[in-house]
XYZ file of C-alpha atoms in Angstrom:
574
model
C 67.677 113.030 78.039
C 67.303 111.419 81.460
C 70.194 109.677 83.189
C 69.133 106.071 82.540
C 68.451 106.767 78.865
C 71.817 108.496 78.595
C 73.689 105.598 80.168
C 71.883 103.107 77.965
C 73.287 105.118 75.047
C 76.748 105.137 76.683
C 76.562 101.349 76.990
C 75.528 101.012 73.347
C 78.511 103.164 72.365
C 80.824 100.990 74.490
C 79.512 97.831 72.801
C 79.903 99.458 69.385
C 83.522 100.223 70.273
C 84.131 96.567 71.137
C 82.544 95.524 67.842
C 84.811 97.945 65.987
C 87.825 96.524 67.851
C 86.847 92.976 66.930
C 86.141 91.995 70.560
C 82.443 91.443 69.843
C 80.743 90.142 66.693
C 78.441 92.591 64.931
C 74.659 92.205 64.910
C 74.137 90.746 68.387
C 70.601 91.191 69.745
C 70.770 93.739 72.582
C 67.127 94.070 73.626
C 67.666 92.062 76.831
C 70.543 94.317 77.921
C 69.556 96.555 80.840
C 70.893 99.492 82.803
C 69.323 99.743 86.240
C 70.100 100.402 89.902
C 71.881 97.479 91.585
C 69.869 95.569 94.168
C 72.493 96.367 96.799
C 73.210 100.107 96.975
C 76.705 99.371 98.284
C 77.563 98.038 94.825
C 77.234 101.473 93.242
C 74.688 103.549 91.349
C 74.067 101.588 88.144
C 74.429 98.005 87.034
C 74.285 96.307 83.660
C 73.856 92.694 82.631
C 75.376 93.310 79.189
C 78.186 90.776 79.524
C 75.857 88.110 80.918
C 73.429 88.564 78.014
C 75.926 88.857 75.177
C 78.696 86.417 76.166
C 77.005 83.213 75.008
C 75.925 84.446 71.535
C 79.350 86.079 71.223
C 81.051 82.783 72.097
C 83.110 84.282 74.891
C 83.487 84.186 78.674
C 81.038 86.535 80.467
C 83.566 87.837 82.976
C 86.194 88.426 80.324
C 83.652 90.340 78.247
C 82.560 92.269 81.347
C 86.130 93.430 81.933
C 86.299 94.822 78.383
C 82.941 96.583 78.673
C 83.943 97.966 82.087
C 87.135 99.382 80.613
C 85.126 101.268 77.982
C 82.593 102.601 80.513
C 85.401 103.646 82.864
C 86.504 106.227 80.280
C 83.327 108.271 80.861
C 83.709 111.519 82.787
C 80.463 110.751 84.637
C 81.824 107.492 86.080
C 83.990 107.613 89.204
C 84.382 103.851 89.620
C 83.536 100.658 87.746
C 83.778 97.059 88.915
C 82.932 93.558 87.730
C 81.084 91.337 90.190
C 80.321 87.618 90.241
C 80.190 85.906 86.863
C 80.037 89.185 84.928
C 77.783 91.888 86.347
C 79.138 95.397 85.837
C 78.588 98.003 88.567
C 79.129 101.722 88.066
C 79.512 104.481 90.623
C 78.759 107.912 89.207
C 80.291 111.209 90.192
C 78.344 113.482 92.517
C 78.271 116.086 89.751
C 76.393 113.607 87.548
C 73.601 113.418 90.106
C 73.610 117.178 90.568
C 73.203 117.437 86.810
C 70.199 115.107 86.953
C 68.562 117.324 89.587
C 69.110 120.241 87.234
C 67.460 118.194 84.464
C 64.408 117.561 86.662
C 64.097 121.277 87.388
C 64.484 122.229 83.720
C 62.063 119.715 82.223
C 59.483 120.063 85.036
C 56.215 118.341 84.054
C 57.878 116.500 81.175
C 60.461 114.779 83.348
C 59.878 111.053 83.008
C 57.997 111.353 79.735
C 59.010 108.500 77.445
C 58.937 107.570 73.774
C 58.808 103.787 74.253
C 55.225 103.782 72.955
C 56.497 105.079 69.600
C 53.078 106.572 68.850
C 51.315 103.195 68.795
C 47.553 103.435 69.285
C 46.296 101.635 72.382
C 42.588 101.117 72.992
C 41.912 100.939 76.729
C 38.396 99.746 77.505
C 37.414 100.208 81.119
C 34.366 100.489 83.369
C 31.851 99.217 80.748
C 29.297 98.648 83.503
C 25.813 97.567 82.457
C 23.796 100.769 81.909
C 21.201 99.821 84.521
C 21.957 102.262 87.328
C 24.416 104.673 88.891
C 28.048 103.738 89.377
C 28.769 101.873 92.592
C 32.014 101.071 94.377
C 32.198 97.750 92.569
C 32.912 99.760 89.418
C 35.216 102.315 91.021
C 38.466 100.402 91.175
C 38.407 99.315 87.539
C 37.504 102.860 86.514
C 40.499 104.337 88.318
C 42.923 101.605 87.211
C 41.848 102.003 83.586
C 42.016 105.781 83.628
C 45.415 105.881 85.338
C 46.731 103.264 82.924
C 45.525 105.337 79.972
C 47.334 108.419 81.324
C 50.462 106.386 82.002
C 50.522 105.002 78.466
C 50.092 108.481 76.988
C 53.005 109.734 79.109
C 55.048 106.795 77.819
C 54.513 107.786 74.194
C 51.359 105.941 73.121
C 48.296 107.361 71.476
C 45.422 106.259 73.715
C 41.724 105.782 73.048
C 39.632 105.542 76.213
C 36.572 103.433 75.454
C 33.409 102.398 77.301
C 31.456 99.443 75.903
C 27.749 99.895 76.546
C 26.106 96.486 77.095
C 22.684 97.609 75.872
C 21.605 94.535 73.916
C 21.102 91.920 76.619
C 18.255 90.876 78.871
C 19.358 93.252 81.647
C 18.288 96.294 79.620
C 14.844 94.751 79.089
C 14.617 94.482 82.876
C 15.675 98.132 83.047
C 12.934 99.112 80.591
C 10.284 97.259 82.629
C 11.537 98.875 85.821
C 11.379 102.304 84.158
C 7.809 101.554 83.023
C 6.818 100.954 86.638
C 8.319 104.295 87.664
C 6.571 105.911 84.700
C 3.246 104.634 85.999
C 4.169 105.798 89.478
C 4.919 109.291 88.150
C 1.406 109.338 86.693
C -0.078 108.720 90.153
C -0.313 104.951 90.311
C 0.733 103.146 93.486
C 3.240 100.489 92.506
C 4.976 97.527 94.028
C 8.304 96.494 92.555
C 8.350 92.725 92.031
C 11.466 90.650 92.566
C 13.667 90.669 89.504
C 13.186 94.346 88.641
C 15.466 97.183 89.713
C 14.155 98.771 92.936
C 16.488 101.800 93.137
C 14.979 105.237 93.506
C 17.399 106.487 90.859
C 14.771 105.367 88.309
C 12.159 107.813 89.638
C 13.484 110.755 87.571
C 13.509 108.491 84.520
C 9.847 107.643 85.088
C 9.000 111.292 85.607
C 10.734 112.273 82.376
C 8.863 109.589 80.452
C 5.561 110.651 82.012
C 6.191 114.292 81.102
C 7.053 113.375 77.518
C 4.463 110.695 76.750
C 1.653 111.287 79.236
C -0.499 108.172 79.804
C 0.028 106.907 76.264
C 1.699 103.662 77.424
C -0.368 102.950 80.530
C -2.109 99.590 80.252
C -0.552 98.927 76.859
C 1.125 95.630 75.960
C 4.870 95.460 76.398
C 5.421 95.119 72.663
C 4.261 98.741 72.209
C 6.666 100.373 74.651
C 9.578 98.028 75.467
C 11.950 99.173 72.688
C 11.237 102.846 73.354
C 11.574 102.575 77.115
C 14.779 100.564 76.729
C 16.317 103.281 74.570
C 15.134 106.125 76.817
C 16.192 104.399 80.034
C 19.651 103.487 78.711
C 20.177 107.079 77.551
C 19.213 108.360 81.010
C 21.489 105.845 82.713
C 24.419 106.880 80.536
C 23.917 110.516 81.528
C 24.007 109.398 85.159
C 27.036 107.154 84.619
C 28.999 109.907 82.863
C 28.188 112.306 85.704
C 29.360 109.746 88.274
C 32.596 109.130 86.362
C 33.145 112.884 86.072
C 33.212 113.022 89.873
C 36.352 110.885 89.601
C 37.737 113.031 86.798
C 37.116 110.280 84.246
C 36.021 111.061 80.694
C 35.987 108.484 77.898
C 36.746 109.278 74.269
C 34.300 106.738 72.920
C 31.102 105.021 74.013
C 30.412 101.979 71.827
C 26.939 100.445 71.836
C 26.460 96.689 71.712
C 22.983 97.210 70.250
C 24.371 99.397 67.472
C 27.156 96.880 66.847
C 24.599 94.122 66.329
C 22.290 96.322 64.253
C 25.228 97.115 61.963
C 25.810 93.405 61.337
C 29.272 93.372 62.923
C 28.869 89.891 64.480
C 27.848 88.463 61.087
C 30.880 90.120 59.484
C 33.210 88.672 62.126
C 31.684 85.221 61.675
C 32.072 85.391 57.904
C 35.701 86.524 58.245
C 36.479 83.633 60.572
C 34.618 81.078 58.423
C 36.669 82.096 55.395
C 39.757 81.138 57.349
C 38.308 77.902 58.726
C 38.164 79.272 62.270
C 34.393 78.896 62.696
C 32.612 75.652 61.903
C 29.213 74.093 62.599
C 29.486 71.467 65.304
C 27.924 69.990 68.419
C 29.132 70.857 71.896
C 30.077 68.082 74.251
C 27.530 67.188 76.926
C 27.980 69.045 80.240
C 30.489 67.377 82.529
C 29.072 65.338 85.394
C 25.444 64.252 85.407
C 23.807 65.221 82.123
C 20.527 67.179 82.556
C 17.429 65.328 81.326
C 16.490 68.136 78.931
C 19.929 68.296 77.326
C 20.118 67.362 73.688
C 22.884 67.841 71.120
C 22.375 70.923 68.955
C 24.494 71.988 66.036
C 25.905 75.474 66.597
C 28.522 77.704 64.949
C 31.689 77.139 66.994
C 34.878 79.189 67.114
C 38.049 77.085 67.110
C 39.238 78.482 70.434
C 41.288 75.367 71.220
C 43.525 76.226 68.280
C 44.587 79.298 70.261
C 45.026 77.833 73.726
C 41.476 77.692 75.097
C 40.066 74.574 76.800
C 37.265 73.998 74.286
C 35.738 75.461 71.153
C 33.145 78.143 71.902
C 29.669 78.756 70.456
C 29.136 82.200 68.990
C 25.343 81.717 68.621
C 22.626 80.175 70.758
C 20.212 77.514 69.507
C 17.562 80.256 69.013
C 19.834 82.112 66.628
C 20.747 84.913 69.014
C 24.388 85.801 69.515
C 26.050 84.463 72.624
C 27.760 87.002 74.864
C 31.053 85.669 73.532
C 29.888 86.011 69.923
C 28.990 89.668 70.417
C 32.181 90.299 72.385
C 34.242 88.699 69.621
C 32.709 91.059 67.072
C 33.320 94.050 69.350
C 37.009 93.228 69.676
C 37.212 92.718 65.924
C 35.878 96.259 65.561
C 38.355 97.690 68.075
C 41.310 95.968 66.434
C 40.578 97.735 63.138
C 41.757 101.058 64.568
C 44.266 100.154 67.283
C 47.703 98.575 67.460
C 47.167 97.273 70.996
C 44.088 96.445 73.081
C 43.631 96.473 76.846
C 40.481 95.388 78.692
C 39.972 96.187 82.372
C 37.574 93.566 83.779
C 36.200 92.627 87.148
C 37.704 89.465 88.617
C 34.339 87.713 88.219
C 35.066 87.592 84.467
C 38.259 85.560 84.924
C 36.663 82.487 83.370
C 36.170 84.210 80.014
C 39.710 85.539 79.589
C 41.080 82.529 77.679
C 38.348 82.559 75.074
C 38.530 86.284 74.317
C 42.345 86.177 74.195
C 42.002 83.292 71.721
C 39.504 85.299 69.676
C 41.723 88.384 69.438
C 44.701 86.253 68.482
C 42.647 84.689 65.687
C 41.143 87.964 64.513
C 44.468 89.812 64.368
C 46.787 87.002 63.355
C 48.560 87.441 66.672
C 49.870 90.857 65.591
C 47.883 92.903 68.110
C 49.068 92.922 71.700
C 46.066 92.220 73.914
C 46.024 92.407 77.711
C 43.155 91.692 80.072
C 43.727 93.199 83.506
C 41.512 91.684 86.203
C 40.469 93.920 89.072
C 39.344 92.518 92.399
C 36.325 93.878 94.229
C 36.630 96.458 96.992
C 35.270 95.754 100.458
C 33.895 98.887 102.103
C 34.511 99.326 105.818
C 33.888 102.006 108.384
C 36.305 101.773 111.322
C 36.780 98.100 110.509
C 33.097 97.247 110.208
C 31.393 96.409 106.868
C 29.401 99.332 105.466
C 25.651 98.826 105.214
C 24.142 99.051 101.788
C 22.390 102.161 100.518
C 18.602 102.108 100.569
C 18.445 104.947 98.075
C 20.271 103.030 95.381
C 18.563 99.726 95.947
C 21.316 97.393 97.060
C 24.725 99.067 96.751
C 26.873 101.969 97.902
C 27.137 104.561 95.164
C 30.413 105.909 93.907
C 29.017 109.436 94.248
C 28.357 108.933 97.966
C 31.935 107.800 98.562
C 33.522 110.602 96.507
C 31.350 113.204 98.226
C 32.452 111.918 101.630
C 36.225 111.545 101.228
C 37.006 113.350 97.964
C 38.031 112.358 94.438
C 41.774 112.331 95.078
C 41.540 110.103 98.148
C 39.416 107.602 96.227
C 41.684 107.593 93.174
C 44.916 107.303 95.134
C 43.559 104.561 97.393
C 42.410 102.468 94.415
C 46.037 102.410 93.211
C 47.699 101.453 96.499
C 47.487 97.755 95.743
C 48.003 95.643 92.659
C 44.738 95.465 90.730
C 44.276 91.720 91.108
C 44.798 91.810 94.892
C 41.883 92.115 97.323
C 41.337 95.591 98.735
C 39.647 97.031 101.811
C 38.489 100.649 101.640
C 38.037 101.851 105.196
C 36.485 105.312 105.370
C 38.404 106.037 108.567
C 41.805 104.818 107.403
C 41.858 106.527 103.995
C 41.686 109.952 105.672
C 43.906 109.053 108.619
C 46.954 111.276 109.209
C 49.375 108.381 109.430
C 52.460 106.959 107.748
C 50.368 103.833 107.210
C 48.036 105.817 104.939
C 49.871 106.318 101.605
C 47.379 108.995 100.517
C 48.278 111.153 103.503
C 51.982 110.314 103.494
C 52.587 111.365 99.881
C 50.399 114.453 100.178
C 52.201 115.402 103.379
C 55.547 115.232 101.589
C 54.353 117.598 98.880
C 52.699 119.912 101.404
C 55.949 120.032 103.405
C 57.846 121.081 100.296
C 55.263 123.758 99.470
C 55.411 125.000 103.058
C 59.195 125.126 102.879
C 59.087 127.470 99.909
C 56.470 129.681 101.563
C 58.620 129.975 104.685
C 61.672 130.810 102.585
C 59.741 133.596 100.869
C 58.528 134.917 104.236
C 62.130 134.932 105.456
C 63.162 136.953 102.395
C 65.264 134.150 100.955
C 65.386 134.431 97.174
C 66.941 131.736 95.009
C 67.017 132.617 91.295
C 69.721 129.956 91.044
C 71.637 127.648 93.347
C 75.086 126.133 93.762
C 74.180 122.444 93.715
C 77.767 121.495 94.566
C 76.800 122.291 98.177
C 74.557 119.215 98.256
C 76.326 116.349 99.980
C 76.092 112.554 99.666
C 73.159 112.293 102.084
C 71.149 114.780 100.046
C 72.177 113.343 96.689
C 70.753 109.975 97.789
C 67.344 111.626 97.437
C 68.235 112.776 93.908
C 69.179 109.201 93.019
C 65.737 108.011 94.057
C 64.002 110.880 92.228
C 65.978 110.044 89.088
C 64.395 106.595 88.987
C 61.011 108.065 88.074
C 61.504 107.687 84.280
C 62.405 104.007 84.770
C 59.338 103.474 86.939
C 57.131 105.085 84.291
C 58.483 102.849 81.527
C 58.310 99.698 83.648
C 54.747 100.452 84.741
C 53.665 101.177 81.168
C 55.237 97.996 79.779
C 53.670 95.876 82.538
C 50.312 97.748 82.358
C 50.540 98.329 86.147
C 49.762 101.909 87.228
C 49.955 100.970 90.904
C 53.739 101.006 90.536
C 53.567 104.810 90.421
C 51.807 104.916 93.792
C 54.349 102.528 95.326
C 57.244 104.619 94.017
C 55.766 107.891 95.276
C 55.402 106.389 98.737
C 59.093 105.391 98.745
C 60.183 108.796 97.469
C 58.032 110.551 100.064
C 59.425 108.340 102.827
C 62.962 109.326 101.796
C 62.006 113.010 101.825
C 60.436 112.713 105.273
C 63.503 110.847 106.575
C 65.881 113.554 105.334
C 63.597 116.240 106.730
C 63.404 114.565 110.136
C 67.202 114.405 110.450
C 67.014 118.164 111.008
C 64.993 117.634 114.189
C 68.066 116.227 115.923
C 70.739 117.933 113.843
C 69.830 121.601 113.242
C 72.587 121.982 110.633
C 70.722 119.474 108.439
C 67.556 121.547 108.236
C 66.445 122.751 104.839
C 66.173 126.395 105.928
C 69.264 127.936 107.475
C 68.892 131.705 107.689
C 72.632 132.263 108.185
C 73.595 130.068 105.191
C 71.604 131.341 102.168
C 73.747 129.464 99.644
C 73.202 126.059 101.274
C 69.534 126.891 101.862
C 69.048 127.627 98.150
C 70.701 124.344 97.172
C 68.392 122.451 99.515
C 65.377 124.396 98.265
C 66.255 123.321 94.727
C 66.513 119.726 95.937
C 63.082 119.966 97.561
C 61.640 121.587 94.448
C 62.929 118.734 92.303
C 61.376 116.115 94.574
C 58.124 118.073 94.633
C 58.121 118.101 90.830
C 58.474 114.314 90.706
C 55.624 113.895 93.191
C 53.410 116.177 91.072
C 54.300 114.321 87.896
C 53.486 110.978 89.491
C 50.258 112.157 91.069
C 49.258 113.652 87.721
C 49.493 110.215 86.125
C 47.223 108.909 88.877
C 44.717 111.709 88.279
C 45.404 113.165 91.723
C 46.087 116.813 92.521
C 49.135 117.574 94.680
C 48.078 119.476 97.808
C 49.829 122.662 98.867
C 48.968 122.408 102.550
C 47.392 119.947 104.968
C 44.334 120.834 107.014
């Protein structure tokens, strides 16, 4: 049990004691009660808002209640001092031995330190990437892919059961364009000289697709009407694109559990089933959309369409689920897809590009309607990434048609650099990816700075072994206040994990690792001016072993955090 979990239990026990003594009424809601580090470190090690939260429902004065809670907490052996501040905040200072015990806990639990049960086994469907299957992955897809994958790992670590899903948009007009583009490459593979007209996909990545089709079907579809080959070429081209997409994602260490096809969803009648379900509940009706705002187009005429009552769930207007030609709207198909996902998950998360921001309200309304508001649903918007090289915009790739491929970037700077960099800013904030800066050996480059911290720790242990220093155990009482400050920061990792999981924000792990690494570097650098503060002291093996254990604990936290990000901790810097 980690320190913050343990003190939350101590606080619960203190409140129970006050209830038993008649100082607090029974049955008060405690979910808003927290135990966390105080904002000002001079106030102590832990703070709780218990008195502030409970005083009003208890019908008592917050400061008076705080004094009673403080008296109970002051009885703990782990607490060296307790004080009440302001209107009723309670600050605790813990004994040094308590922090030494937490370092021991980190070393004992290793890769499980920070693992949480807050997810309580709930199934969370995380849908991410879901790029149109019309070409290789490009850097426009990369950030959402990394954010989604890291979030999935984070949620698993926090006690959820996670399904990683990719929604294949293979039923729209873009896959017909793909099929026509593949047909051109098919003809090219058979020796025809082709010109790619505007509107088709020009990328050379379709050449192997054309060659495969030519090898399999010969000239059977040359000169034939589109009706004879479009469906086949669509299916073959999409299958080839998915192979390419999965290979590109594998370069980032990303593997989905489930690939769901929009075409299969429609063929199985899922949109009709969703419509029927909503009609039974009066949530879909036949109506006429309002005329477009502003000047009405001359060809506009009112058409009766099936409309979802989105306004009933907070949207700006009711939304059509079918077009006038009877085809499903994108929203109608998407509604059915989310209905399908909600059948087997307790919570849903979609990772979308920021260009989809305008559709968030309607799909949130749909999920609320389809699940009766019982399914938590989050849409995380991810901003595009601007590629730079030494500050200058990167030119587009001729090979891929009009974009820089994910594979090119990973092959140049490496999977771990790409993944870490994608998590160094909040997902909905703009990001620049400068090829020079992401590999720069600088404190300003979080990728380097965190890796350098771990490499320093690994180097420290190698040097200790070379010096013949063996530490089967260590006397942690030799660690002083300056060194225990690093333990206090390391001990916050479980809290960071839970907070990041609850907020669906994996970038918090990257931010925390940077702070932890900075603290490690600062402590390390003290030894440059004060030799007695160095980690390795050949003439003081006992103190050296204690400091080696401290470094090992910090290294373990860095590895655990990087693991959630899908990044491997380096052992040495080159």
